[in-house]
Amino acid sequence: MATIQWFPGHMAKALRQIREQMSLVDIVFELVDARLPYSSLNPEIKKAMGDKPHVLIMTKLDLADNNITNDWINYFTDHGLPVIAVDSRDRKVASIVTKKAQEVLSDKIAKNEDKGLSKRAIRAMCVGVPNVGKSTLLNHLVKRNVANTGNRPGVTTGQQWLRLSSNLELLDTPGVLWPKFQTQEIGVKLALSGTIKDSLFPKDDVALFAIHHIRQVNSGVIRERYHLSEDQLSPDLSDADVLLAITTKIGFKDDYDRASERIIFDLRKGKLGRISLESPQELEEIDDD
């Protein structure tokens, strides 16, 4: 498998700015993809935050398995990390986010009131990896199109302050990755989810990972989507055999790259159902080894 990594100069600059601006905010909202909440947690952002109050916001709920999302919420809560899962299109998302911020900062707010300090809006920084849905969420939070949106990494290119209400101000930041992924599996998951530019990774490697994962959790969706027979999805066949069958079935002859692109696209768009790419149980199994 080819090495997948992406940390261009503009991300290094953005990460440096995040560190510099951290003292200006009361709290950090870190957005993660609900399909891969662990792999989309940026360790460099964690370092930059220090002991700053922190809320994890899980996005793209409509693409993730509901039960596994609930498992992740319980996992992060058990590890002392405030977390909310939101649908960016939900009209109530602004009140949900504001309420969580006030809850996490309740002690600080109470102390300021005791000191007779005038009440001001909570200042929050919004961070996350590229294409995690930050711009979409922010546009719904402020109820107008203030952040460019697009289904590709790198749409937000600079920092900007956004006023959500009299109670909350947000500092938006560009999506950033980190210099070296802990494992190549993390890189593959990020590529599969759309966090890494498509031109920077081998499509067949990522598609084979997707096929392998889906065969383990629900092989039926592959059969239904690509009209494969039971024999073409036999456990005795390799993932490469299944990719070959899909390539032939959808009329791409021996163009495996094109078929791989179709599989990746279908997973990203939810055409293969609601699929989570990792679970807390997998982390626990790794810790036990």
Short mmCIF file of C-alpha atoms in Angstrom, two decimals, residues 44-265:
data_model
loop_
_atom_site.label_atom_id
_atom_site.label_comp_id
_atom_site.label_asym_id
_atom_site.label_seq_id
_atom_site.Cartn_x
_atom_site.Cartn_y
_atom_site.Cartn_z
CA GLU A 44 -1.64 18.82 16.81
CA ILE A 45 -4.85 20.66 17.67
CA LYS A 46 -4.97 18.81 20.97
CA LYS A 47 -1.45 20.05 21.74
CA ALA A 48 -2.38 23.60 20.74
CA MET A 49 -5.44 23.62 23.02
CA GLY A 50 -3.59 22.67 26.19
CA ASP A 51 -6.14 22.83 29.01
CA LYS A 52 -8.56 25.06 27.06
CA PRO A 53 -12.22 23.93 27.46
CA HIS A 54 -13.10 21.72 24.53
CA VAL A 55 -16.26 20.35 22.91
CA LEU A 56 -16.18 17.61 20.31
CA ILE A 57 -18.83 18.04 17.59
CA MET A 58 -19.58 14.96 15.49
CA THR A 59 -20.78 15.84 11.98
CA LYS A 60 -22.14 13.91 8.98
CA LEU A 61 -24.48 11.87 11.17
CA ASP A 62 -26.59 10.92 8.18
CA LEU A 63 -23.67 8.92 6.74
CA ALA A 64 -22.70 7.03 9.91
CA ASP A 65 -24.22 3.99 11.62
CA ASN A 66 -26.52 5.24 14.40
CA ASN A 67 -25.60 2.54 16.89
CA ILE A 68 -21.87 3.06 16.43
CA THR A 69 -22.30 6.83 16.72
CA ASN A 70 -23.99 6.30 20.09
CA ASP A 71 -21.11 4.03 21.10
CA TRP A 72 -18.68 6.83 20.28
CA ILE A 73 -20.69 9.37 22.26
CA ASN A 74 -20.53 7.05 25.27
CA TYR A 75 -16.82 6.43 24.69
CA PHE A 76 -15.87 10.11 24.61
CA THR A 77 -18.15 10.92 27.54
CA ASP A 78 -16.58 8.12 29.59
CA HIS A 79 -13.17 9.64 28.80
CA GLY A 80 -14.25 13.03 30.11
CA LEU A 81 -14.65 14.78 26.76
CA PRO A 82 -17.84 16.82 26.23
CA VAL A 83 -19.38 15.72 22.95
CA ILE A 84 -22.44 16.46 20.86
CA ALA A 85 -23.59 14.89 17.61
CA VAL A 86 -25.36 17.25 15.23
CA ASP A 87 -27.01 17.31 11.86
CA SER A 88 -25.69 20.52 10.30
CA ARG A 89 -29.06 21.04 8.58
CA ASP A 90 -31.04 20.91 11.84
CA ARG A 91 -32.66 24.26 12.63
CA LYS A 92 -31.97 23.66 16.32
CA VAL A 93 -28.24 23.23 15.84
CA ALA A 94 -27.43 26.79 16.98
CA SER A 95 -29.22 26.37 20.30
CA ILE A 96 -27.66 22.90 20.80
CA VAL A 97 -24.13 24.22 20.30
CA THR A 98 -24.68 27.36 22.40
CA LYS A 99 -26.23 25.36 25.24
CA LYS A 100 -23.29 22.94 25.29
CA ALA A 101 -20.77 25.79 25.37
CA GLN A 102 -22.61 27.44 28.27
CA GLU A 103 -22.72 24.11 30.09
CA VAL A 104 -18.98 23.50 29.71
CA LEU A 105 -18.16 27.09 30.73
CA SER A 106 -20.75 27.32 33.52
CA ASP A 107 -18.16 27.59 36.31
CA LYS A 108 -16.25 30.35 34.51
CA ILE A 109 -19.46 32.24 33.73
CA ALA A 110 -20.57 31.99 37.38
CA LYS A 111 -17.19 33.23 38.66
CA ASN A 112 -17.30 36.23 36.31
CA GLU A 113 -20.79 37.08 37.55
CA ASP A 114 -19.63 36.84 41.18
CA LYS A 115 -16.82 39.27 40.37
CA GLY A 116 -19.34 41.68 38.88
CA LEU A 117 -17.82 41.43 35.42
CA SER A 118 -20.12 42.44 32.60
CA LYS A 119 -21.55 39.54 30.64
CA ARG A 120 -20.14 39.12 27.15
CA ALA A 121 -20.52 36.64 24.33
CA ILE A 122 -18.66 33.35 24.58
CA ARG A 123 -15.74 33.32 22.15
CA ALA A 124 -15.17 29.96 20.50
CA MET A 125 -12.69 28.67 17.96
CA CYS A 126 -13.98 26.19 15.38
CA VAL A 127 -11.36 23.68 14.20
CA GLY A 128 -11.22 20.39 12.33
CA VAL A 129 -9.72 18.44 9.46
CA PRO A 130 -10.50 19.46 5.85
CA ASN A 131 -13.97 18.69 4.47
CA VAL A 132 -15.39 17.72 7.86
CA GLY A 133 -18.47 19.88 7.31
CA LYS A 134 -17.30 22.96 9.18
CA SER A 135 -18.47 25.53 6.62
CA THR A 136 -21.88 23.87 6.27
CA LEU A 137 -22.34 23.88 10.04
CA LEU A 138 -21.27 27.50 10.39
CA ASN A 139 -23.63 28.67 7.66
CA HIS A 140 -26.52 27.06 9.49
CA LEU A 141 -25.35 28.44 12.82
CA VAL A 142 -25.38 32.02 11.61
CA LYS A 143 -28.31 31.39 9.24
CA ARG A 144 -26.60 32.93 6.23
CA ASN A 145 -23.96 31.97 3.69
CA VAL A 146 -20.84 33.35 5.37
CA ALA A 147 -18.54 30.36 4.83
CA ASN A 148 -17.83 28.81 1.44
CA THR A 149 -19.04 25.23 1.22
CA GLY A 150 -18.00 22.45 -1.08
CA ASN A 151 -17.51 18.72 -1.03
CA ARG A 152 -13.75 18.94 -1.30
CA PRO A 153 -10.93 19.64 1.14
CA GLY A 154 -9.49 23.12 1.50
CA VAL A 155 -12.56 25.28 0.80
CA THR A 156 -12.05 27.52 3.84
CA THR A 157 -8.70 29.24 3.30
CA GLY A 158 -8.47 31.84 6.07
CA GLN A 159 -9.61 32.67 9.59
CA GLN A 160 -12.75 34.72 10.11
CA TRP A 161 -14.84 35.82 13.11
CA LEU A 162 -18.56 35.05 12.88
CA ARG A 163 -21.22 36.32 15.28
CA LEU A 164 -23.76 33.60 15.97
CA SER A 165 -25.83 35.56 18.49
CA SER A 166 -25.41 37.92 21.42
CA ASN A 167 -24.23 34.86 23.35
CA LEU A 168 -21.67 33.31 21.00
CA GLU A 169 -18.91 34.45 18.64
CA LEU A 170 -16.99 31.96 16.51
CA LEU A 171 -13.51 32.12 15.04
CA ASP A 172 -13.53 29.89 11.96
CA THR A 173 -10.25 28.34 10.85
CA PRO A 174 -9.14 26.39 7.76
CA GLY A 175 -9.16 22.61 7.91
CA VAL A 176 -5.79 21.23 8.96
CA LEU A 177 -4.15 17.82 9.10
CA TRP A 178 -0.90 16.92 10.84
CA PRO A 179 2.66 16.16 9.64
CA LYS A 180 2.59 12.38 10.04
CA PHE A 181 -0.38 10.05 10.52
CA GLN A 182 0.06 7.58 13.37
CA THR A 183 -0.83 4.66 11.06
CA GLN A 184 -1.47 4.27 7.35
CA GLU A 185 -4.97 3.04 8.15
CA ILE A 186 -5.75 6.52 9.46
CA GLY A 187 -4.53 7.98 6.17
CA VAL A 188 -6.69 5.57 4.18
CA LYS A 189 -9.80 6.39 6.24
CA LEU A 190 -9.20 10.12 5.83
CA ALA A 191 -8.76 9.65 2.08
CA LEU A 192 -11.91 7.55 1.85
CA SER A 193 -13.96 10.16 3.70
CA GLY A 194 -12.84 13.00 1.40
CA THR A 195 -10.42 14.74 3.76
CA ILE A 196 -7.41 14.30 1.46
CA LYS A 197 -7.28 15.52 -2.14
CA ASP A 198 -8.18 12.72 -4.53
CA SER A 199 -5.08 13.33 -6.63
CA LEU A 200 -2.82 12.43 -3.70
CA PHE A 201 -3.65 8.77 -3.13
CA PRO A 202 -4.00 5.52 -5.13
CA LYS A 203 -7.71 4.94 -5.70
CA ASP A 204 -7.48 1.15 -5.81
CA ASP A 205 -5.83 0.89 -2.37
CA VAL A 206 -8.55 3.02 -0.80
CA ALA A 207 -11.36 1.22 -2.65
CA LEU A 208 -9.97 -2.16 -1.54
CA PHE A 209 -10.01 -0.94 2.06
CA ALA A 210 -13.65 0.12 1.61
CA ILE A 211 -14.59 -3.25 0.11
CA HIS A 212 -12.82 -5.14 2.90
CA HIS A 213 -14.54 -3.08 5.59
CA ILE A 214 -18.01 -3.29 4.07
CA ARG A 215 -17.70 -7.06 3.55
CA GLN A 216 -17.13 -7.34 7.29
CA VAL A 217 -20.03 -5.16 8.43
CA ASN A 218 -22.69 -5.61 5.72
CA SER A 219 -21.68 -7.28 2.47
CA GLY A 220 -25.28 -7.17 1.27
CA VAL A 221 -25.03 -3.48 0.37
CA ILE A 222 -22.25 -4.26 -2.12
CA ARG A 223 -24.33 -7.00 -3.71
CA GLU A 224 -27.38 -4.74 -4.00
CA ARG A 225 -25.56 -1.63 -5.19
CA TYR A 226 -23.49 -3.36 -7.88
CA HIS A 227 -25.85 -6.27 -8.63
CA LEU A 228 -23.36 -8.99 -7.74
CA SER A 229 -24.26 -12.64 -7.25
CA GLU A 230 -23.68 -14.59 -4.04
CA ASP A 231 -20.76 -16.35 -5.73
CA GLN A 232 -19.12 -13.03 -6.60
CA LEU A 233 -19.15 -12.13 -2.90
CA SER A 234 -18.06 -15.52 -1.62
CA PRO A 235 -15.90 -15.33 1.55
CA ASP A 236 -13.37 -17.42 -0.35
CA LEU A 237 -12.74 -14.56 -2.77
CA SER A 238 -10.23 -11.79 -2.10
CA ASP A 239 -11.16 -8.11 -1.99
CA ALA A 240 -9.34 -7.72 -5.31
CA ASP A 241 -11.62 -10.38 -6.80
CA VAL A 242 -14.65 -8.42 -5.61
CA LEU A 243 -13.24 -5.21 -7.11
CA LEU A 244 -12.77 -7.07 -10.40
CA ALA A 245 -16.38 -8.28 -10.28
CA ILE A 246 -17.67 -4.77 -9.57
CA THR A 247 -15.53 -3.30 -12.37
CA THR A 248 -16.95 -5.79 -14.87
CA LYS A 249 -20.53 -5.54 -13.63
CA ILE A 250 -20.75 -1.76 -13.95
CA GLY A 251 -19.29 -1.87 -17.45
CA PHE A 252 -15.82 -0.47 -16.83
CA LYS A 253 -14.10 -3.54 -18.37
CA ASP A 254 -10.62 -3.58 -16.80
CA ASP A 255 -10.53 0.10 -15.72
CA TYR A 256 -9.99 -0.57 -12.01
CA ASP A 257 -9.14 3.05 -11.21
CA ARG A 258 -12.46 4.23 -12.59
CA ALA A 259 -14.33 1.53 -10.67
CA SER A 260 -12.39 2.44 -7.53
CA GLU A 261 -13.43 6.07 -7.94
CA ARG A 262 -17.07 4.98 -8.23
CA ILE A 263 -16.87 2.92 -5.02
CA ILE A 264 -15.23 5.80 -3.12
CA PHE A 265 -17.83 8.24 -4.46
#
